[in-house]
């Protein structure tokens, strides 16, 4: 069982609705989803299937069809596990930012705070989604501690600097995300770092001693 911290309902709805109906039962078997639950969904609106049943099906579909990669070599969909520093920025209508580092790879995940588990907000009160690069760079524009003049900072430099500024304790997590942008920058110590920016489908707590992917 996963202990979820974040599940993007909007991404889940969008992706689930695109799965061909003929594939649903086969994917449910592969994902070990309760077939009784899925049979209801096949005979009536798909939304009647539970959130986590649909998430299992979508994850299985992505693994089959999109060659999900590891975070250090990100393809359009990638997964990973590492300690993430999580900042929700106050209210449900604001962005959510998670970041962590493994070796020379820095992961930055951007999403909407109302998808954090435990947030409560009426859908009609949410004015904008934040699972995109413009939201991330608006957030960076509000970051006051710039070590270089803005004119000399690349977007990836800004992400690296912002990630390094977070001081909240990391939570060891596993995640599945859609890549938005990636590239390399030179850190303050002169080392070349890979920056991977994505937007998560889900983030869940993980055990630190679990076997890692490669």
Coordinates of C-alpha atoms in Angstrom, one line a residue, residues 77-183:
X77 CA 7.3 10.2 -18.3
X78 CA 9.8 9.3 -15.5
X79 CA 9.7 8.0 -12.0
X80 CA 12.1 8.2 -9.1
X81 CA 12.6 7.9 -5.3
X82 CA 14.6 10.3 -3.2
X83 CA 14.3 12.8 -0.3
X84 CA 12.0 15.7 -1.4
X85 CA 11.7 19.1 0.3
X86 CA 8.0 20.0 0.0
X87 CA 6.7 23.6 0.0
X88 CA 2.9 24.2 -0.4
X89 CA 2.9 28.0 -0.3
X90 CA 0.1 28.5 2.0
X91 CA -3.3 28.0 0.3
X92 CA -4.9 25.5 -1.9
X93 CA -5.1 27.9 -4.9
X94 CA -1.3 28.4 -4.9
X95 CA 1.5 26.3 -6.5
X96 CA 3.2 23.4 -4.8
X97 CA 7.0 22.8 -5.2
X98 CA 9.0 19.7 -4.4
X99 CA 12.7 19.2 -4.9
X100 CA 15.5 16.8 -4.2
X101 CA 18.9 15.8 -5.5
X102 CA 20.6 12.5 -6.3
X103 CA 24.2 12.8 -7.2
X104 CA 24.5 15.4 -10.0
X105 CA 20.8 15.3 -10.8
X106 CA 18.4 17.9 -9.2
X107 CA 14.7 17.1 -9.5
X108 CA 12.1 19.9 -9.3
X109 CA 8.4 19.1 -9.4
X110 CA 5.7 21.7 -9.8
X111 CA 2.0 21.2 -9.3
X112 CA -1.2 22.6 -7.7
X113 CA -1.3 22.7 -3.9
X114 CA -5.0 21.6 -3.8
X115 CA -3.9 18.2 -5.0
X116 CA -1.9 17.7 -1.8
X117 CA -3.6 15.0 0.3
X118 CA -5.3 16.8 3.2
X119 CA -6.1 20.0 1.3
X120 CA -9.7 20.9 1.2
X121 CA -11.0 23.4 -1.3
X122 CA -14.1 23.6 -3.5
X123 CA -13.2 23.0 -7.1
X124 CA -15.0 26.2 -8.2
X125 CA -12.8 28.3 -5.9
X126 CA -9.6 27.2 -7.7
X127 CA -8.9 29.8 -10.4
X128 CA -5.8 28.3 -12.1
X129 CA -3.8 25.1 -12.4
X130 CA -0.1 25.3 -11.6
X131 CA 1.3 22.1 -13.3
X132 CA 3.2 24.1 -15.8
X133 CA 6.4 26.1 -16.4
X134 CA 4.8 29.6 -16.3
X135 CA 3.6 28.9 -12.8
X136 CA 7.1 27.7 -11.7
X137 CA 8.8 30.8 -13.1
X138 CA 6.2 33.1 -11.6
X139 CA 7.1 31.5 -8.3
X140 CA 10.8 32.0 -8.9
X141 CA 10.2 35.7 -9.8
X142 CA 8.9 36.1 -6.2
X143 CA 12.0 34.6 -4.7
X144 CA 14.0 37.4 -3.1
X145 CA 17.4 35.8 -2.6
X146 CA 19.1 36.1 -6.0
X147 CA 22.8 35.6 -6.0
X148 CA 23.2 36.7 -9.6
X149 CA 21.6 39.6 -11.5
X150 CA 18.4 38.3 -13.1
X151 CA 19.8 39.2 -16.6
X152 CA 22.6 36.6 -16.1
X153 CA 20.4 33.8 -14.7
X154 CA 19.1 31.1 -17.0
X155 CA 15.8 29.5 -16.0
X156 CA 17.6 26.4 -14.9
X157 CA 20.0 28.5 -12.8
X158 CA 17.0 30.0 -11.0
X159 CA 15.5 26.5 -10.3
X160 CA 18.8 25.3 -8.9
X161 CA 19.1 28.4 -6.6
X162 CA 15.5 28.1 -5.5
X163 CA 15.9 24.4 -4.7
X164 CA 19.0 25.1 -2.7
X165 CA 17.2 27.7 -0.7
X166 CA 14.6 25.4 0.8
X167 CA 15.4 24.4 4.4
X168 CA 12.4 22.2 5.3
X169 CA 13.3 18.6 6.2
X170 CA 13.1 16.2 3.2
X171 CA 10.6 13.4 3.1
X172 CA 11.7 10.3 1.3
X173 CA 9.3 9.8 -1.6
X174 CA 8.5 7.9 -4.7
X175 CA 6.9 9.6 -7.6
X176 CA 5.7 9.4 -11.2
X177 CA 5.9 12.6 -13.3
X178 CA 5.6 14.2 -16.7
X179 CA 8.8 15.9 -17.9
X180 CA 8.5 19.6 -18.6
X181 CA 12.1 20.7 -19.1
X182 CA 15.6 19.4 -18.5
X183 CA 19.1 20.6 -19.1

